Tab-separated table of C-alpha atoms in Angstrom:
chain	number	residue	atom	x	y	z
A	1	UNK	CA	-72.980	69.001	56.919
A	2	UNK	CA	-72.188	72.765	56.316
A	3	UNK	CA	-71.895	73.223	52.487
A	4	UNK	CA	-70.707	76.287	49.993
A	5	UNK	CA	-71.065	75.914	46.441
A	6	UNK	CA	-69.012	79.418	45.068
A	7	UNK	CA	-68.398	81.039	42.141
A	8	UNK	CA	-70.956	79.042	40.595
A	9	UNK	CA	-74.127	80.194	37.688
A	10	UNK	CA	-77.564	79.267	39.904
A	11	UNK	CA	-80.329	78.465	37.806
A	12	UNK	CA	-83.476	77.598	39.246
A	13	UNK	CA	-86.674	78.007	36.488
A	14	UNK	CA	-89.468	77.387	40.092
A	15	UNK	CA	-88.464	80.612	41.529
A	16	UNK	CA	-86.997	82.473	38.292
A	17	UNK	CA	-83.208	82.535	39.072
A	18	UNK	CA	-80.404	82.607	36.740
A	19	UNK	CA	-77.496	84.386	38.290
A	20	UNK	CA	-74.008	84.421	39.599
A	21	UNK	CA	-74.276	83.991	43.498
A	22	UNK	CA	-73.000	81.357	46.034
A	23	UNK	CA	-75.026	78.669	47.753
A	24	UNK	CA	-75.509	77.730	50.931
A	25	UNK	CA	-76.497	74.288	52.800
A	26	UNK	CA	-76.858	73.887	56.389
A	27	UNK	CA	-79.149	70.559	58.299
A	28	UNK	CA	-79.862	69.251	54.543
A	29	UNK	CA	-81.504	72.302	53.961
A	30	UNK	CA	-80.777	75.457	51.579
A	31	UNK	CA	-79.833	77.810	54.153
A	32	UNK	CA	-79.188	80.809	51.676
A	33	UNK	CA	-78.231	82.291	47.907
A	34	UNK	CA	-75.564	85.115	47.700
A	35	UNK	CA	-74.687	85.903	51.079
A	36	UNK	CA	-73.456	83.847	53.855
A	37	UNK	CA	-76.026	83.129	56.893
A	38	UNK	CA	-74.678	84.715	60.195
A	39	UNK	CA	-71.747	82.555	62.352
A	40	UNK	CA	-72.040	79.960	59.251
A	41	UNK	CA	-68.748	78.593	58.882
A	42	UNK	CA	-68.291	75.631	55.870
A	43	UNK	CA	-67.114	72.137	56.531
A	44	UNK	CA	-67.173	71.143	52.948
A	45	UNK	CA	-66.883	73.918	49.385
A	46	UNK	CA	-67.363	73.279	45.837
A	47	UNK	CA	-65.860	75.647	43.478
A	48	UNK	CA	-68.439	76.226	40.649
A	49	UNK	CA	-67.062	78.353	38.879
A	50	UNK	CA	-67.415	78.036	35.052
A	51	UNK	CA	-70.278	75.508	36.014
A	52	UNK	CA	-74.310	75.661	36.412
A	53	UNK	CA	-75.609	75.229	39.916
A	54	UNK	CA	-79.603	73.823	39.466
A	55	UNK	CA	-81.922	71.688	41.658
A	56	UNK	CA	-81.223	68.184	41.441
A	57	UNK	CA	-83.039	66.673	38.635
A	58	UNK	CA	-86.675	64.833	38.517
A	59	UNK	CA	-86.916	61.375	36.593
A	60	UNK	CA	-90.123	60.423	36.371
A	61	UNK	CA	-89.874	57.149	35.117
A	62	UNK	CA	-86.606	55.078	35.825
A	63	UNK	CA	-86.911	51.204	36.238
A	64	UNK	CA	-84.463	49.830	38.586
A	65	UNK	CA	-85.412	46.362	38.561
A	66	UNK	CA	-85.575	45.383	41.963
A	67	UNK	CA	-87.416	43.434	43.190
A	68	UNK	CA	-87.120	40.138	40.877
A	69	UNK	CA	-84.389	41.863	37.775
A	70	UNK	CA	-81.522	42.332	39.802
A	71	UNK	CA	-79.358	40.102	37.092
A	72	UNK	CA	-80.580	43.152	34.698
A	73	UNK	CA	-79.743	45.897	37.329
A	74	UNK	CA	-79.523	46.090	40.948
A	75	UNK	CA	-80.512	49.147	43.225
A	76	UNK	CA	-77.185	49.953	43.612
A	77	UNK	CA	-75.691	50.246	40.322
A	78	UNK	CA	-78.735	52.282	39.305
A	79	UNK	CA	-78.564	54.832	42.536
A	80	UNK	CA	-74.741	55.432	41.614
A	81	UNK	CA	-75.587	55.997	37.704
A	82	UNK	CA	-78.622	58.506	39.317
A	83	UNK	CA	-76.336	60.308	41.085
A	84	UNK	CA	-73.167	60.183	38.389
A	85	UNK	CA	-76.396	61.406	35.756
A	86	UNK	CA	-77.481	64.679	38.535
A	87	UNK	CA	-80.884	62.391	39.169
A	88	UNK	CA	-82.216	63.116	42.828
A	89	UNK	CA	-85.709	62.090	42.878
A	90	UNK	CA	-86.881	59.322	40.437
A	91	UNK	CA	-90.254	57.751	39.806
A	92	UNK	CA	-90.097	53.450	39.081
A	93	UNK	CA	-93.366	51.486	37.256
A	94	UNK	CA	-94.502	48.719	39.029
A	95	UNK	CA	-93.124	45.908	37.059
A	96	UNK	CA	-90.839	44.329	39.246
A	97	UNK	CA	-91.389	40.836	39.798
A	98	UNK	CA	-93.261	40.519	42.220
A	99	UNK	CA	-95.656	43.645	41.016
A	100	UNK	CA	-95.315	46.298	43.551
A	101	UNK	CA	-99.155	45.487	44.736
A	102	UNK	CA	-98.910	44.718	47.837
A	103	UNK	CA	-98.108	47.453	50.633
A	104	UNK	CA	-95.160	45.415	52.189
A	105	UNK	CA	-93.190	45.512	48.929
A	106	UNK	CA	-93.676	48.557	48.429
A	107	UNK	CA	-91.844	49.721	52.018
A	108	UNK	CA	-89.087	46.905	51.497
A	109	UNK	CA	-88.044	48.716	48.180
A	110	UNK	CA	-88.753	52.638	49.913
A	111	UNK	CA	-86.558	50.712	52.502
A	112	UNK	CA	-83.866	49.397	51.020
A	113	UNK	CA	-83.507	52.569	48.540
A	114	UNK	CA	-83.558	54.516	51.778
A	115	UNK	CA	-80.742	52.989	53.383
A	116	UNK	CA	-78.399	53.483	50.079
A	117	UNK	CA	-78.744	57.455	50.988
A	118	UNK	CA	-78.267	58.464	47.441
A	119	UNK	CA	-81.739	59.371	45.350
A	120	UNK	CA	-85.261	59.723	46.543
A	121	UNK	CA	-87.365	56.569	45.324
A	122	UNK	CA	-91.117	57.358	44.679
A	123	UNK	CA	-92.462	53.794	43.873
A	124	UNK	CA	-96.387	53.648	41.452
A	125	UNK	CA	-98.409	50.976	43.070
A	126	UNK	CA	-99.841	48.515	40.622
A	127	UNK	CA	-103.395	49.776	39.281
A	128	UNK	CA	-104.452	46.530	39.335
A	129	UNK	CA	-103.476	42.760	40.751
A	130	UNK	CA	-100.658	41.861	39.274
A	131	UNK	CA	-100.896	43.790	36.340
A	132	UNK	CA	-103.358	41.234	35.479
A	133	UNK	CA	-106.099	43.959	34.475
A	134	UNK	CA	-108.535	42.679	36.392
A	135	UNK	CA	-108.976	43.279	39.984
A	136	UNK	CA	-108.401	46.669	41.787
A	137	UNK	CA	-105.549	47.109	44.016
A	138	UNK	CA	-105.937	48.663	47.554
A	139	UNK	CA	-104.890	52.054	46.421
A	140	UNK	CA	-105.487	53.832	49.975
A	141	UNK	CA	-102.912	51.474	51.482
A	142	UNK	CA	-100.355	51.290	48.867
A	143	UNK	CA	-100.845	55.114	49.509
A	144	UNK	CA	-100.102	54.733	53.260
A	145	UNK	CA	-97.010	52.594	51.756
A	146	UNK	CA	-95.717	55.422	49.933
A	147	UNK	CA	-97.275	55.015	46.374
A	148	UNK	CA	-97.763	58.781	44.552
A	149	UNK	CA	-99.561	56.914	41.924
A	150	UNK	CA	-100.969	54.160	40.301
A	151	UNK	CA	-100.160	52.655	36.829
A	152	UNK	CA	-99.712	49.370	34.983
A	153	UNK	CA	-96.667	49.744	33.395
A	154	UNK	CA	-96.372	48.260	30.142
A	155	UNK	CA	-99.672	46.252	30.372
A	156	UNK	CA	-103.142	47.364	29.016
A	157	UNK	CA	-106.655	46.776	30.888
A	158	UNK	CA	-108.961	45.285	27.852
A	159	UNK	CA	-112.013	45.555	30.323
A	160	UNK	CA	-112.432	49.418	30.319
A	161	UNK	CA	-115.121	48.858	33.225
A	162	UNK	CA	-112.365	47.950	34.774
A	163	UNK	CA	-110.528	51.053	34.191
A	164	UNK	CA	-113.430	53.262	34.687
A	165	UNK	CA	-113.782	51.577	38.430
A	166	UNK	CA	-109.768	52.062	38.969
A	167	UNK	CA	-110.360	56.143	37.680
A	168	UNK	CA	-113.676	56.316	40.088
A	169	UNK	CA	-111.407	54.732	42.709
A	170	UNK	CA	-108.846	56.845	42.529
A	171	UNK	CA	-110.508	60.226	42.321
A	172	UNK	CA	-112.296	59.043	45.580
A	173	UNK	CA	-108.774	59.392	47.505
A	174	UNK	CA	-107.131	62.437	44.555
A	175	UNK	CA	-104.765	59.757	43.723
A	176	UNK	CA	-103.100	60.275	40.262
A	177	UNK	CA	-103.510	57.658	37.518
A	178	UNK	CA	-100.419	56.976	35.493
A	179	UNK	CA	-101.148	55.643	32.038
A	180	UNK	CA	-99.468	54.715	29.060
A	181	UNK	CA	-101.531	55.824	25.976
A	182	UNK	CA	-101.880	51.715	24.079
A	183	UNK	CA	-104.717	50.144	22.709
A	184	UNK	CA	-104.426	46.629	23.840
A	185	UNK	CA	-105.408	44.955	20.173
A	186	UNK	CA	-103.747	47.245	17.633
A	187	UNK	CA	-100.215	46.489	17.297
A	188	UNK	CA	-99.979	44.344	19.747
A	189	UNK	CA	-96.786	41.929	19.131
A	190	UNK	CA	-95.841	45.183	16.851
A	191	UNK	CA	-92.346	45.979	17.648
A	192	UNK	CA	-91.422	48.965	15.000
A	193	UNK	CA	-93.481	52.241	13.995
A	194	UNK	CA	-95.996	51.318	11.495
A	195	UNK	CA	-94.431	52.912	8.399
A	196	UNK	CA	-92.312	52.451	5.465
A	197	UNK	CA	-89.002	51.638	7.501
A	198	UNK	CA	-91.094	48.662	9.241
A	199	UNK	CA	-92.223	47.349	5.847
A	200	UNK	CA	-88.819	47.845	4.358
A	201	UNK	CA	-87.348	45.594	6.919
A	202	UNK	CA	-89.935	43.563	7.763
A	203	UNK	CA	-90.675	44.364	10.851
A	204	UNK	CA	-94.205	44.128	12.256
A	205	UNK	CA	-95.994	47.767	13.022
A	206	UNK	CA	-97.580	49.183	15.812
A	207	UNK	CA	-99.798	52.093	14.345
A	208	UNK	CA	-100.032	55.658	15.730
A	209	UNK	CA	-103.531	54.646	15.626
A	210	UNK	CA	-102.720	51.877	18.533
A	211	UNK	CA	-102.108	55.274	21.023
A	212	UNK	CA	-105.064	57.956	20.102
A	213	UNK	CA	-107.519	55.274	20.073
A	214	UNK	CA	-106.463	54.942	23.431
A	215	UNK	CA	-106.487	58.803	24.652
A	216	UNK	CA	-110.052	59.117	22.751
A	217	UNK	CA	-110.974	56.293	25.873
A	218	UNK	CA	-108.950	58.037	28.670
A	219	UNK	CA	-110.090	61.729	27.808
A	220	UNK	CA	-114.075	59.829	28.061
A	221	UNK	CA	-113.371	58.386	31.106
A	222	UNK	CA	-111.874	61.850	32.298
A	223	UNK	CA	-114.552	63.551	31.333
A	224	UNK	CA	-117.061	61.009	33.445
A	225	UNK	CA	-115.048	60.836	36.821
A	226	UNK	CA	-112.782	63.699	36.728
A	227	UNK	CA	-109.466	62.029	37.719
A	228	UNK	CA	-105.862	63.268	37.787
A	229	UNK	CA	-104.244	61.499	34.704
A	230	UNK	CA	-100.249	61.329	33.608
A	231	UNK	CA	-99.393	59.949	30.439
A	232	UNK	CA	-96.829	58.208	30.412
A	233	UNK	CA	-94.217	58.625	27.054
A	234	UNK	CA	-96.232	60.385	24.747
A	235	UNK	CA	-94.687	59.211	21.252
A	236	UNK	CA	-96.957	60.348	17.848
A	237	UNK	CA	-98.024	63.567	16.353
A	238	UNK	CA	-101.683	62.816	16.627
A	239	UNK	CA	-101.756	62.246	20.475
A	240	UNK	CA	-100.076	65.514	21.331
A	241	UNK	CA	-102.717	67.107	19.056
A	242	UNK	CA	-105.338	65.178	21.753
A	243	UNK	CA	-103.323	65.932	24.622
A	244	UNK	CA	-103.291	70.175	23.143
A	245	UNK	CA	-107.195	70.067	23.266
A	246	UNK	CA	-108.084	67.717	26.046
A	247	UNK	CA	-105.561	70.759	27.968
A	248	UNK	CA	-107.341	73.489	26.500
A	249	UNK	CA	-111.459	71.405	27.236
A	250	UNK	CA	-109.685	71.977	30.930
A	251	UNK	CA	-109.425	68.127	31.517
A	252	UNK	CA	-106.422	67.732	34.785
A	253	UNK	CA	-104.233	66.235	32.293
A	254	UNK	CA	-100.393	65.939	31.861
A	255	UNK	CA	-98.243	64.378	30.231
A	256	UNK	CA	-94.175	63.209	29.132
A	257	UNK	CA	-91.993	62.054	27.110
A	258	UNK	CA	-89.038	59.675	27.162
A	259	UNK	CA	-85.854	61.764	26.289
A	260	UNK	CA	-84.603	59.074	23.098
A	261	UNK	CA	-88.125	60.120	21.744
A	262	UNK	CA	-87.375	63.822	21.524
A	263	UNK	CA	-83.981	62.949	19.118
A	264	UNK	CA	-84.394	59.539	16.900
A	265	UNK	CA	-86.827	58.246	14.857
A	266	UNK	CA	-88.127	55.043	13.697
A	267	UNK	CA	-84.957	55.676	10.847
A	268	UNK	CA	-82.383	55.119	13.638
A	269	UNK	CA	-82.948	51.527	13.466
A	270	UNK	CA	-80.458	51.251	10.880
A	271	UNK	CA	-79.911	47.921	10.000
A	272	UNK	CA	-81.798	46.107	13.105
A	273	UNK	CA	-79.892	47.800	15.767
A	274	UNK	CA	-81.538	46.366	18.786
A	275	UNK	CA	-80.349	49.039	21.140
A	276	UNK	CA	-82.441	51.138	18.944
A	277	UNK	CA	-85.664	48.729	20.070
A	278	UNK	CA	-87.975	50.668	22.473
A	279	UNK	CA	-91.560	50.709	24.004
A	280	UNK	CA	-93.736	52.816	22.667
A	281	UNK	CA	-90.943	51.913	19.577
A	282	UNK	CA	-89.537	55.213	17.582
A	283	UNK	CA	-91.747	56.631	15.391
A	284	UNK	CA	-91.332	59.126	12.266
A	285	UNK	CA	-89.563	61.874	11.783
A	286	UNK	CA	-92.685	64.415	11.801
A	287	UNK	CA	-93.666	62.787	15.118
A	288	UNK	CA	-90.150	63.702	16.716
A	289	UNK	CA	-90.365	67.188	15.377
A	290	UNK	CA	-94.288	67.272	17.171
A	291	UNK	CA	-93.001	66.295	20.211
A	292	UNK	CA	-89.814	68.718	19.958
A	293	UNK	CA	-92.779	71.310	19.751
A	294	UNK	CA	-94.718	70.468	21.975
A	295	UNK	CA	-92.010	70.725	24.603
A	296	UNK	CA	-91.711	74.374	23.696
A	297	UNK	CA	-95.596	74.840	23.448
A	298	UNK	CA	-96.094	72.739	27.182
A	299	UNK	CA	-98.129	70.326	25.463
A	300	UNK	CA	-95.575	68.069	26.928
A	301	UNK	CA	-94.917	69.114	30.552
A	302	UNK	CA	-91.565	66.784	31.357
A	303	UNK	CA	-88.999	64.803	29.575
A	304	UNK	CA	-87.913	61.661	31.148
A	305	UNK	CA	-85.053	59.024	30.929
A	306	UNK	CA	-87.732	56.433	30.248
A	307	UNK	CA	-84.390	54.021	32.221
A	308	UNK	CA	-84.722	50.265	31.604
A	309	UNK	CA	-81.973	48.268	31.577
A	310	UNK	CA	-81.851	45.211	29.988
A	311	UNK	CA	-78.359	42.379	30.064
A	312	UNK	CA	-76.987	41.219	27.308
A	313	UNK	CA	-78.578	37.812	27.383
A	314	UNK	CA	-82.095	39.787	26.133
A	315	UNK	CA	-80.018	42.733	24.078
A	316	UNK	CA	-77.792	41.063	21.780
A	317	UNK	CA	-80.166	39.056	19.703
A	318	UNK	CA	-82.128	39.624	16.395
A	319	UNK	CA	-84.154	42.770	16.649
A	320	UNK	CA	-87.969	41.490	17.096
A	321	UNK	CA	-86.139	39.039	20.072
A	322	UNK	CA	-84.428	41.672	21.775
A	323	UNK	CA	-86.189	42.804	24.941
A	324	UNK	CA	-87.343	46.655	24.415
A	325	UNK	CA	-85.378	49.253	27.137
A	326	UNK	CA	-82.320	51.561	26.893
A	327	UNK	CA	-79.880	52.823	29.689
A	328	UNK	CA	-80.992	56.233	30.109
A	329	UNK	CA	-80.407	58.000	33.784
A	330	UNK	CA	-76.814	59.072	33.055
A	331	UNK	CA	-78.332	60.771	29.386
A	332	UNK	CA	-81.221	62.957	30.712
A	333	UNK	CA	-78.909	65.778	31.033
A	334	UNK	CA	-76.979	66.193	28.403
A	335	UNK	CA	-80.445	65.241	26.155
A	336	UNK	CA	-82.570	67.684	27.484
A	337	UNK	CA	-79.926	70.143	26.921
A	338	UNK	CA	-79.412	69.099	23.128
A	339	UNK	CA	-82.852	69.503	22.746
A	340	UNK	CA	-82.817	73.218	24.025
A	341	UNK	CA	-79.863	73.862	21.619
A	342	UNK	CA	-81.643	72.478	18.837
A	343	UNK	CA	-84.779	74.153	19.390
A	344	UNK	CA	-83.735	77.152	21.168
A	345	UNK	CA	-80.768	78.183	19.590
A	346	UNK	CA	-79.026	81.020	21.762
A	347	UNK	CA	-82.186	82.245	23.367
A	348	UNK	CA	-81.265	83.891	27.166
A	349	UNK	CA	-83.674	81.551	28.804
A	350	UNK	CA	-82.333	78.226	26.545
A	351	UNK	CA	-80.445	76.571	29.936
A	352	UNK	CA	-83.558	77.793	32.080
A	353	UNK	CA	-86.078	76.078	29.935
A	354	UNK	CA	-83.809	72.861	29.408
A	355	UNK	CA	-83.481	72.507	33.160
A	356	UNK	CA	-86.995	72.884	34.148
A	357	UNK	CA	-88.553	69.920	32.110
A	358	UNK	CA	-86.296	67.734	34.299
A	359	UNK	CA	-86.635	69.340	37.393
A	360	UNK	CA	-89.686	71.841	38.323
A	361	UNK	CA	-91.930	70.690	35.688
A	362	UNK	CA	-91.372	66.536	36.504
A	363	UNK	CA	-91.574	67.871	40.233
A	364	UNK	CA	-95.183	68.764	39.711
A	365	UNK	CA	-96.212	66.360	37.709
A	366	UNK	CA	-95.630	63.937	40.041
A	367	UNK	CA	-96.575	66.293	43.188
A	368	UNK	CA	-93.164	65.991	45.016
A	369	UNK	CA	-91.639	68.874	46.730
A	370	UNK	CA	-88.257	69.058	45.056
A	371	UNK	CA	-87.614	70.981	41.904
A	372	UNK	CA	-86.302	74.251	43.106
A	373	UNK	CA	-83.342	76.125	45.250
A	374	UNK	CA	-85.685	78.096	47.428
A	375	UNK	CA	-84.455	78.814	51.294
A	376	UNK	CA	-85.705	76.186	53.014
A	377	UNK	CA	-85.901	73.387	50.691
A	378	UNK	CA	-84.184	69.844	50.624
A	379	UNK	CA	-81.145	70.847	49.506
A	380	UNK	CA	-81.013	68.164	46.499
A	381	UNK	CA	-78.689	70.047	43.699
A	382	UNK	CA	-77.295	69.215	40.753
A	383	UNK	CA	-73.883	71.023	39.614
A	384	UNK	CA	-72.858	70.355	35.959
A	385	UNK	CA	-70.683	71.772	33.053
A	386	UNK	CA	-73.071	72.774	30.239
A	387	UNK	CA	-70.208	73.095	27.744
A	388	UNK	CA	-68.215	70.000	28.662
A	389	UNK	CA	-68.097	67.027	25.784
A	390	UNK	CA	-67.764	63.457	26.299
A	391	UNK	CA	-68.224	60.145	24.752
A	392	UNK	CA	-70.948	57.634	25.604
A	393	UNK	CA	-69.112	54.340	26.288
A	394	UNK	CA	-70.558	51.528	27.683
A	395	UNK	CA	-67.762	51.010	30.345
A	396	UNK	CA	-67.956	54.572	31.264
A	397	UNK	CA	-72.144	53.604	32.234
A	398	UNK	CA	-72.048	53.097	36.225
A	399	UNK	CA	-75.867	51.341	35.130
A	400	UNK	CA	-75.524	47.511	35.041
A	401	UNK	CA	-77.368	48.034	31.855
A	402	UNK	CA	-74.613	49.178	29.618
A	403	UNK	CA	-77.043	49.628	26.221
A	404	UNK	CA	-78.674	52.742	24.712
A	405	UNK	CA	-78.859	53.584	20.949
A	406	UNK	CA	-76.051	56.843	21.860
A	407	UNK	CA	-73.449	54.356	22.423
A	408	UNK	CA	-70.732	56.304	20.762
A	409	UNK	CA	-72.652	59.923	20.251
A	410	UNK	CA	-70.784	62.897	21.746
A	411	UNK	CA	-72.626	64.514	24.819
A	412	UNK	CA	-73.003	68.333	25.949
A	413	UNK	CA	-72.968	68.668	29.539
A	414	UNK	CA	-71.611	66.399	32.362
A	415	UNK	CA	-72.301	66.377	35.950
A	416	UNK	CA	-69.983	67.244	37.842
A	417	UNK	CA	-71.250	66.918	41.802
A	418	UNK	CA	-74.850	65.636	42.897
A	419	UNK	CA	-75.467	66.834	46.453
A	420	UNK	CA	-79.122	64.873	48.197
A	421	UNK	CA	-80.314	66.629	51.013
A	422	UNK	CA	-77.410	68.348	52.006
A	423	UNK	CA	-74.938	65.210	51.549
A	424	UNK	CA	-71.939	65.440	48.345
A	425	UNK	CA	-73.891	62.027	47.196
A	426	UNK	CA	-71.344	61.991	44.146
A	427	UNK	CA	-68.556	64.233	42.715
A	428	UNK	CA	-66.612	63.343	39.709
């Protein structure tokens, strides 16, 4: 399809662009900016004017629960709340059920996400067997498979031989290891920051200590084999502070954050609101404003929707029962934008920087080629309304899982057209 986007404000933070000019989209390409290619004649226009014209956006971690969860979520209700949220390319853990460790899995889900033709689907392999910490996966031909990483999720490898053979492994081939900063003894069945809200209510802690214990291991282990390493939803004040000098020793680190991280805090739980209940769980208010920082700094190099939806057989119980996961694909947006506001203020560059932690920024991270409006490149763009307001209502939620701890908060910024690789995927 021939596409024109007109009238519209084009801001693309990988090549430095924030102007008025028109777009062009020809063989799911971008075919130009400003003026018209020769003889190109439009099939399909969007009128952007009064709206912001960027690259479709990166998620880097977005569970949608197939295969094993699909009474939580199913691959389609997830790839239409991607696309009604701007999301074009999205990263997924392997904790389905089975674990994504086998290389046939892996192309049934790159398969069936593929034949949806809505957002690209990067799958991690599993680091190792079943998430079982214990035996190596065949990372070369999940690789093959279409793995760009390897992680294990939620789950923690106690042996750290074993995680020093899955980092030698890996550097072998330059894959990227994808970990989640958690000691597996301290805090574990913790389900609240460890701090005077989870004493208050009796909740039991998980310590900050629980995650730099862990990075003080990784950044060892780093140091010894040299691999690529992502962390995964960076939460505390103390592990950015790790994360600032392992960057500055030179150590090929990066790292994100899940977007509720960068706005509530452990006080949010009000009185045992289970939508509120999250892995790593909220922490304190001086950790928020750390990680608010460290956006600005590039301690932190992405913000993600950290998307897990959970039904409400698991949601609507007593807090320490409720299974840990918010809706979150349809909220990176307008969050990452709030946080630019709030930090910001009315700087020039405030959309430019917003935009690029969910775009160019998550785009190298995870070493895809999306992120930008270049000529030439997929044409995967995201059009959206920075000054529209709406209401977060769980019927409104195209995700199956209809809970998040905004239910109810006003949003900045709405979507109003997703285009992936040339194709209007969605237009409101």
């Amino acid at each position: 399809m021939k596409l024109h986007i007109k009238n519209g404000r084009v801001i693309d933070p990988a090549n430095g662009i924030d102007a008025q000019m028109d777009v062009y989209v020809a063989d799911g390409r971008i075919a130009a900016l400003g003026k018209a290619p020769e003889g190109f004649e439009a099939e399909r226009t969007i009128d952007a004017a009064g709206l912001v014209v960027a690259p479709g956006l990166v998620d880097l971690s977005a569970r949608l629960r197939e295969p094993g969860y699909e009474y939580k979520a199913t691959l389609e209700s997830e790839m239409q709340a991607a696309m009604q949220g701007g999301v074009t390319s999205l990263v997924c853990p392997p904790d389905t059920d089975p674990v994504l460790d086998e290389p046939g899995l892996v192309e049934m889900l790159k398969y069936r996400a593929k034949s949806l033709n809505q957002a690209h689907v990067y799958p991690l392999g599993a680091l190792t067997a079943g998430l079982k910490g214990q035996a190596l996966t065949e990372m070369a031909e999940l690789t093959e498979a279409g793995c760009i990483g390897f992680s294990q999720a939620e789950e923690t490898i106690v042996d750290t031989t074993v995680l020093l053979r899955a980092l030698q492994y890996a550097k072998t081939f330059n894959f990227t290891v994808w970990l989640r900063p958690q000691d597996p003894h301290l805090g574990r069945g913790g389900i609240a920051h460890s701090g005077p809200v989870a004493s208050r209510l009796g909740l039991s802690g998980v310590p900050v200590m629980a995650e730099t214990i862990a990075l003080h291991t990784i950044f060892e282990l780093m140091r010894l084999t040299g691999t690529r390493v992502h962390l995964c939803r960076m939460s505390s004040a103390a592990g950015l502070e790790l994360v600032r000098a392992a960057k500055k020793e030179g150590l090929p680190v990066t790292c994100d954050v899940g977007a509720h991280h960068v706005h509530l805090t452990d006080i949010d739980i009000g009185f045992f609101d289970p939508n509120a209940r999250l892995t790593p769980p909220l922490r304190a208010m001086r950790d928020r404003d750390a990680i608010r920082q460290g956006l600005l700094d590039g301690t932190v190099d992405a913000i993600c929707s950290d998307h897990t939806p959970v039904d409400d057989d698991e949601k609507l119980l007593p807090f320490g029962e409720a299974s840990p996961g918010a809706t979150g694909l349809e909220l990176l947006l307008p969050l990452a934008l709030k946080w630019a506001d709030e930090s910001l203020g009315k700087a020039e560059n405030q959309l430019s920087r917003a935009i690029a932690k969910i775009t160019s920024d998550a785009a190298r991270v995870a070493g895809l080629p999306f992120g930008g409006l270049a000529v030439g490149s997929s044409a995967d763009i995201c059009v959206f309304d920075p000054e529209a307001r709406w209401k977060v209502d769980a019927k409104a939620l195209a995700s199956q899982g209809k809970h998040t701890p905004f239910l109810g908060y006003e949003m900045q910024g709405q979507v109003k057209a997703t285009v992936v690789a040339g194709c209007v995927a969605y237009q409101r």
